[in-house]
mmCIF file of C-alpha atoms in Angstrom:
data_model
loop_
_atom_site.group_PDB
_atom_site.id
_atom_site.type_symbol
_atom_site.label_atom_id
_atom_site.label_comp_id
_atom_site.label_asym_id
_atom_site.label_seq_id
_atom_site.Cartn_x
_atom_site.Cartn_y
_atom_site.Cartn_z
ATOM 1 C CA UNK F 1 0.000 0.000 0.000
ATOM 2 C CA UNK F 2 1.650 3.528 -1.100
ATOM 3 C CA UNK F 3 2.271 5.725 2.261
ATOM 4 C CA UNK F 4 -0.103 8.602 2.153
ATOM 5 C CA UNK F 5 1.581 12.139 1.362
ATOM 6 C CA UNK F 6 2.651 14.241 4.214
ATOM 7 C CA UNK F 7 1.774 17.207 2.323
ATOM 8 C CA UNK F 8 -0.911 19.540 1.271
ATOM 9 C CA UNK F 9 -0.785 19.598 -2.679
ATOM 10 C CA UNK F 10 -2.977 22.525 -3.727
ATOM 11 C CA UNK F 11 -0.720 24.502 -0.789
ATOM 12 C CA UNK F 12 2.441 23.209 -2.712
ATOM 13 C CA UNK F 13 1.149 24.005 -6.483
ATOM 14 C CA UNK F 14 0.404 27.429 -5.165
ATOM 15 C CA UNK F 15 3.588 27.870 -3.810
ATOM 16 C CA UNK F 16 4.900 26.159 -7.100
ATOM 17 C CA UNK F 17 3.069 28.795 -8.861
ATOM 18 C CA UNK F 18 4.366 31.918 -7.544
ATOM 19 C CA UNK F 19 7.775 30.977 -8.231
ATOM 20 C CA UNK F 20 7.266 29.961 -11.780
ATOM 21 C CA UNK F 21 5.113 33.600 -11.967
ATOM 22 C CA UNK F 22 7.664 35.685 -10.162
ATOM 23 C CA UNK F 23 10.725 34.161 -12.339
ATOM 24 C CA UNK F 24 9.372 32.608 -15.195
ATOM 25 C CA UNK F 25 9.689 28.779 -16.738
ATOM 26 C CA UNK F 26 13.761 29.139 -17.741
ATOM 27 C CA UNK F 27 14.321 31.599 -14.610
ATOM 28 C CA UNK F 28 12.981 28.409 -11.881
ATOM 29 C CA UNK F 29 14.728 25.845 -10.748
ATOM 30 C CA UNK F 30 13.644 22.822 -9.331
ATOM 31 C CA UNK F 31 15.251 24.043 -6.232
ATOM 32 C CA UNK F 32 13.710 27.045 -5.838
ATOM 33 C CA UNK F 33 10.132 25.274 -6.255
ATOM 34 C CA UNK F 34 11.888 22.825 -3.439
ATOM 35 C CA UNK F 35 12.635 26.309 -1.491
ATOM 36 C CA UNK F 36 9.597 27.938 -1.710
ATOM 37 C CA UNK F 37 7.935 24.650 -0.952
ATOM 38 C CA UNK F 38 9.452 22.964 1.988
ATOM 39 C CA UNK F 39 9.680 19.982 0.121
ATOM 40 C CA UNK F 40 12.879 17.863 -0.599
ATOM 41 C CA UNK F 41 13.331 17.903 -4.488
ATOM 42 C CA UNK F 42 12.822 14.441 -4.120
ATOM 43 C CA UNK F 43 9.729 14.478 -2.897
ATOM 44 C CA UNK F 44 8.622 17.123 -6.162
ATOM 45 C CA UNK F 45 10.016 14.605 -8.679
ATOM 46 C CA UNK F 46 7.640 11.688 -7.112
ATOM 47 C CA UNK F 47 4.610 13.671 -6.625
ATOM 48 C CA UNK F 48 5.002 15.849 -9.899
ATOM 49 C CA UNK F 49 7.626 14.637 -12.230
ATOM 50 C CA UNK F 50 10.172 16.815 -13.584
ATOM 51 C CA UNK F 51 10.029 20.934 -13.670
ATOM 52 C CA UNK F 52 7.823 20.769 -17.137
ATOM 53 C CA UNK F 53 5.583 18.412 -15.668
ATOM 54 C CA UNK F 54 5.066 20.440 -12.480
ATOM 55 C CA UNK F 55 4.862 23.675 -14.578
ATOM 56 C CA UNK F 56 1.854 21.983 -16.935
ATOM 57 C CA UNK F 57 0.253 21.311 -13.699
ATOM 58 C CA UNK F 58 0.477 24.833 -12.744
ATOM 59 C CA UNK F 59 -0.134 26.031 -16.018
ATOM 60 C CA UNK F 60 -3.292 24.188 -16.686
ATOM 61 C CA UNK F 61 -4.836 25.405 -13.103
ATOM 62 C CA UNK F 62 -4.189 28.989 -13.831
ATOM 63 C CA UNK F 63 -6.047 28.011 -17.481
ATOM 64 C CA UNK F 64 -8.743 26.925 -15.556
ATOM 65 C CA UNK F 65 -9.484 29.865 -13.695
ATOM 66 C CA UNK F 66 -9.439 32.545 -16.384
ATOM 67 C CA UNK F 67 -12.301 30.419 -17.774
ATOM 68 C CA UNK F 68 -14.235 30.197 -14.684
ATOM 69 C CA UNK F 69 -13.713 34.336 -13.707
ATOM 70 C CA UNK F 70 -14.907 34.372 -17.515
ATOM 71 C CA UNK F 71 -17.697 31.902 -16.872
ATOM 72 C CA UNK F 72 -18.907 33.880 -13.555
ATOM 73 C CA UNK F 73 -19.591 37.000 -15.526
ATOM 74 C CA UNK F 74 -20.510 35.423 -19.062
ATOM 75 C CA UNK F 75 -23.102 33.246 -17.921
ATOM 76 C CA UNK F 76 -25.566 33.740 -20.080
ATOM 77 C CA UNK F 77 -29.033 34.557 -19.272
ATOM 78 C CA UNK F 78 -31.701 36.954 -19.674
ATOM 79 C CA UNK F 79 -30.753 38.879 -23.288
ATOM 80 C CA UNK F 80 -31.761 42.641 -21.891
ATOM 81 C CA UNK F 81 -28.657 41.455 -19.665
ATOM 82 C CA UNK F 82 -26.202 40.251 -21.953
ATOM 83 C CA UNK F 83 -24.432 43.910 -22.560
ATOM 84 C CA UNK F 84 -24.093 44.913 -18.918
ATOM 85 C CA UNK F 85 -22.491 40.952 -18.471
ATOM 86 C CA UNK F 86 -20.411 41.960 -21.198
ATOM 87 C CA UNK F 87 -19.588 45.309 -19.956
ATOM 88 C CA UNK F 88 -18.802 43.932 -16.169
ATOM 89 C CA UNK F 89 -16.258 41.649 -17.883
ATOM 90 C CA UNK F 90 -13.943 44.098 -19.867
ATOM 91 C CA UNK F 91 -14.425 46.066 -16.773
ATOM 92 C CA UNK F 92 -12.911 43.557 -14.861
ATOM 93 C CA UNK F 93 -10.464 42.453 -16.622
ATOM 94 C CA UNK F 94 -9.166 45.912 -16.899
ATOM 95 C CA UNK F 95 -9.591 46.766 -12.611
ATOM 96 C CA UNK F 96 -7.533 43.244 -12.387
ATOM 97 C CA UNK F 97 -4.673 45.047 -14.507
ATOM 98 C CA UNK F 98 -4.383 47.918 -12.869
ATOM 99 C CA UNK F 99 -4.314 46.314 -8.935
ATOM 100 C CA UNK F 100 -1.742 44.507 -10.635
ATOM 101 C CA UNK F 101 1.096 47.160 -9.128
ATOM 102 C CA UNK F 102 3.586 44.539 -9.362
ATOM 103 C CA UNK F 103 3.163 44.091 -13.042
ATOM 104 C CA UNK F 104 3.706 40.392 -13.030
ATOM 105 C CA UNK F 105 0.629 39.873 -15.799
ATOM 106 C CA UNK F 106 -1.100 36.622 -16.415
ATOM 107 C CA UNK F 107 0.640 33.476 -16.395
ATOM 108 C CA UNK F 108 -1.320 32.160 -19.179
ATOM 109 C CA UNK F 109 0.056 35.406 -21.119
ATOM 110 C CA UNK F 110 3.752 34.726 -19.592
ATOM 111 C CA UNK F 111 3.639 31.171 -20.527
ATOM 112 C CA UNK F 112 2.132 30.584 -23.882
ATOM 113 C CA UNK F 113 4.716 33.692 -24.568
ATOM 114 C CA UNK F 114 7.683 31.870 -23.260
ATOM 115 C CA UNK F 115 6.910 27.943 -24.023
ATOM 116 C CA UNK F 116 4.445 27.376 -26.782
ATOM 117 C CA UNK F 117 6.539 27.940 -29.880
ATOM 118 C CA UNK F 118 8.710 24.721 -28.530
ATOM 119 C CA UNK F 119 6.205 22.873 -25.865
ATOM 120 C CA UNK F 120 3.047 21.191 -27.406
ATOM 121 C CA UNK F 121 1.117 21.059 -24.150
ATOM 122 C CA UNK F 122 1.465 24.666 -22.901
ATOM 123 C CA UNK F 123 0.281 25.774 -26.771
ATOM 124 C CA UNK F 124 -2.639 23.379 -26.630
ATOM 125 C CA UNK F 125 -3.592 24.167 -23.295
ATOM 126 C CA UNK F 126 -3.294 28.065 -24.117
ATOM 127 C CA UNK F 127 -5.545 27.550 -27.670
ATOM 128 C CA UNK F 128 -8.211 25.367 -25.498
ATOM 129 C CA UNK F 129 -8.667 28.365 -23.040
ATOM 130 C CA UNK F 130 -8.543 31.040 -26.068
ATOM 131 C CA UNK F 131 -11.249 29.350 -27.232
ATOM 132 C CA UNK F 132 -13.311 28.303 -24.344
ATOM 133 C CA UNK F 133 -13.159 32.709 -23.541
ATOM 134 C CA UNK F 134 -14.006 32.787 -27.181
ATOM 135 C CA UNK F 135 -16.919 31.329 -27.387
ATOM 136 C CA UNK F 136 -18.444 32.658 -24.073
ATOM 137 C CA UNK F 137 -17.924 36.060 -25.520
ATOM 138 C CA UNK F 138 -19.741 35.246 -28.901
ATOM 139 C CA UNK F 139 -22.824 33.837 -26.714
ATOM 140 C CA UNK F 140 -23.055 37.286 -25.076
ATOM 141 C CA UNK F 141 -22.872 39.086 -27.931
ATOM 142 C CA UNK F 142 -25.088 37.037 -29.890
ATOM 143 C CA UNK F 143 -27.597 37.465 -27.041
ATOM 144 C CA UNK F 144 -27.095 41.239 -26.670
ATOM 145 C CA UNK F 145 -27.572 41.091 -30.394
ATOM 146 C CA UNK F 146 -31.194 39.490 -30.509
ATOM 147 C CA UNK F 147 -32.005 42.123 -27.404
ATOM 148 C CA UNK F 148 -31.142 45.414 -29.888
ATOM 149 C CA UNK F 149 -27.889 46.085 -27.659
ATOM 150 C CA UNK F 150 -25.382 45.236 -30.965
ATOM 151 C CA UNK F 151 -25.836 45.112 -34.510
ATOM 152 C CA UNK F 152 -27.552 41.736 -35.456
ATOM 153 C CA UNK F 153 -25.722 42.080 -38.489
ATOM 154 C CA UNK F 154 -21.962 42.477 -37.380
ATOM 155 C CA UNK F 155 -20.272 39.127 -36.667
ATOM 156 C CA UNK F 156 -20.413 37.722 -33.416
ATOM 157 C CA UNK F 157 -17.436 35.987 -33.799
ATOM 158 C CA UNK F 158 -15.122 39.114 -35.105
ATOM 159 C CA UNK F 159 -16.561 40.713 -32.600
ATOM 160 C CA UNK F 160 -15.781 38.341 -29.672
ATOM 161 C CA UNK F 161 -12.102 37.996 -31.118
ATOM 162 C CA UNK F 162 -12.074 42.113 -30.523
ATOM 163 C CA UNK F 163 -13.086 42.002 -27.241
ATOM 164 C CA UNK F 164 -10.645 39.215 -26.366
ATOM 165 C CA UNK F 165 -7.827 40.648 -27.750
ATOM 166 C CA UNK F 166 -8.550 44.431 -26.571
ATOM 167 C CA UNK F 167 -9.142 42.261 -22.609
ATOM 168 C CA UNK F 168 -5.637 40.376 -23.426
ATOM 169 C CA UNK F 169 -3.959 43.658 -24.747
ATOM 170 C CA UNK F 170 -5.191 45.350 -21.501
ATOM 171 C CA UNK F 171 -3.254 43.165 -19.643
ATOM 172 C CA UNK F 172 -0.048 43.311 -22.126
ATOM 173 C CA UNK F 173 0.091 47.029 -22.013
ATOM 174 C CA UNK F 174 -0.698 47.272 -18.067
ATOM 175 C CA UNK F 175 2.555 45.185 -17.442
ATOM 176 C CA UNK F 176 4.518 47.617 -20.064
ATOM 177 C CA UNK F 177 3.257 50.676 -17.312
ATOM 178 C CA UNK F 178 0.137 52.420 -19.332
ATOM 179 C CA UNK F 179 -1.919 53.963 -15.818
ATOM 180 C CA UNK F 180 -4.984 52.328 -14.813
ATOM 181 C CA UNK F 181 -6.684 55.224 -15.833
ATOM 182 C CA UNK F 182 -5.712 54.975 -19.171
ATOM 183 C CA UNK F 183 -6.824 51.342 -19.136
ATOM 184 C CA UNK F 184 -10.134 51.851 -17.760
ATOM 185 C CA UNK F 185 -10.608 53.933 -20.691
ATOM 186 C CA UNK F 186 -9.601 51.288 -23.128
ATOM 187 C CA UNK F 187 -12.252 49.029 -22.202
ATOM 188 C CA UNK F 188 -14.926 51.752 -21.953
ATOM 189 C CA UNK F 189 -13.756 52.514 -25.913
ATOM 190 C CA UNK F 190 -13.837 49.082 -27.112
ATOM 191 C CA UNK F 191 -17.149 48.653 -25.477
ATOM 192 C CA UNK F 192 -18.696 51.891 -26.968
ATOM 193 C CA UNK F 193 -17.471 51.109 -30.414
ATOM 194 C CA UNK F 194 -19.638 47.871 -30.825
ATOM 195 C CA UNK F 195 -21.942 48.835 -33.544
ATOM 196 C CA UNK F 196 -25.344 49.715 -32.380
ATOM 197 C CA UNK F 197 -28.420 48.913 -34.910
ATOM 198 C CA UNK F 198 -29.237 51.374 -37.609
ATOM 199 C CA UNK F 199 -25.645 52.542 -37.391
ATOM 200 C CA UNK F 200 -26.061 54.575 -34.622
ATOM 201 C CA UNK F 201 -22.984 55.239 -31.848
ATOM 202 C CA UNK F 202 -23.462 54.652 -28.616
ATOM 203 C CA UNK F 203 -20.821 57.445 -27.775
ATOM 204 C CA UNK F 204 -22.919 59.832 -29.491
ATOM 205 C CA UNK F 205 -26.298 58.280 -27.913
ATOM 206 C CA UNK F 206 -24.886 58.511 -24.585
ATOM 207 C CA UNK F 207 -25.890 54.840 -24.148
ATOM 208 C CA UNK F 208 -22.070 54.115 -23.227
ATOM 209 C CA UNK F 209 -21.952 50.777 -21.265
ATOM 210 C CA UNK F 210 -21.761 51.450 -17.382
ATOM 211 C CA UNK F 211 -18.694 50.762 -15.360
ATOM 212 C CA UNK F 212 -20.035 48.045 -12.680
ATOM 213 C CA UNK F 213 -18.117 48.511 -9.179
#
């Protein structure tokens, strides 16, 4: 019978985590995950594998939660909603950047940037979340679309790939050092530009999506 591990494992991927976010994939070594850990690198090899096993661990986890912050504001629902569930999302998004005063960015962002070109899994892994944000951002839009909010004949799809890349570009430009201020008012922009029906703007309509607090 295998002894039992003396060890909390979500404490220890967490803890695995912030080093690989701190110093980045090349920048860790298995003894500074065995530092930051407590653990014996030993014990990390038998419980995890090697560093890029341990790191696919911790990089799938992190994918996981950017699609359920996504999933707890694009849940769908009642259409008259869908633009303000829209709206609280780029909103977010954008406050999460700027409390960000350390400017360590995502670790999705950090990863697929450092390790996808040459590791398989970590550019699988980062596609499968792009898509998963994808496609709850095309629901919302599709459903803001049937309620009047958006243009029912723009693209929900070109428009979802906007919004993700102006959300992921909020975060890119927040770790360069643009102000929170300034990003605030990038996601108030993008969100004002989606076209309106009869070509009307909502910047000029005043009907400018509401920050949510």
């Amino acid at each position: 019978m295998p002894r039992p591990r003396a060890f909390d494992e979500r404490q220890v991927l967490e803890r695995a985590r912030e080093q690989f976010w701190a110093t980045g994939y090349a920048g860790t070594r298995m003894d500074d995950i065995a530092q930051a850990t407590g653990l014996g690198k030993g014990s990390l090899y038998g419980a995890f594998g090697d560093k890029g096993k341990l790191f696919h661990r911790v990089f799938d986890d992190w994918c996981a939660a950017v699609v359920e912050v996504a999933e707890e504001r694009l849940t769908g629902g009642p259409d008259a909603e869908a633009m303000a569930r829209l709206s609280g999302y780029v909103h977010l998004m954008a406050e999460n950047t700027a409390s960000d005063t350390e400017r360590r960015g995502c670790l999705l962002a950090k990863g697929a940037a450092e390790l996808a070109q040459h590791d398989p899994t970590v550019a699988g892994r980062s596609a499968e979340t792009m898509t998963a944000l994808l496609t709850l951002l095309r629901t919302e839009i599709s459903a803001a679309q049937r309620h009047g909010d958006i243009d029912s004949a723009a693209d929900p799809e070109r428009l979802a790939a906007l919004l993700l890349t102006v959300v992921r570009g909020i975060e890119a430009v927040g770790k360069a050092g643009l102000d929170p201020e300034a990003l605030r008012n990038i996601a108030d922009t993008a969100l004002a530009l989606l076209p309106m029906p009869g070509g009307q703007d909502r910047l000029a309509t005043g009907r400018g999506p509401a920050r949510e607090n």
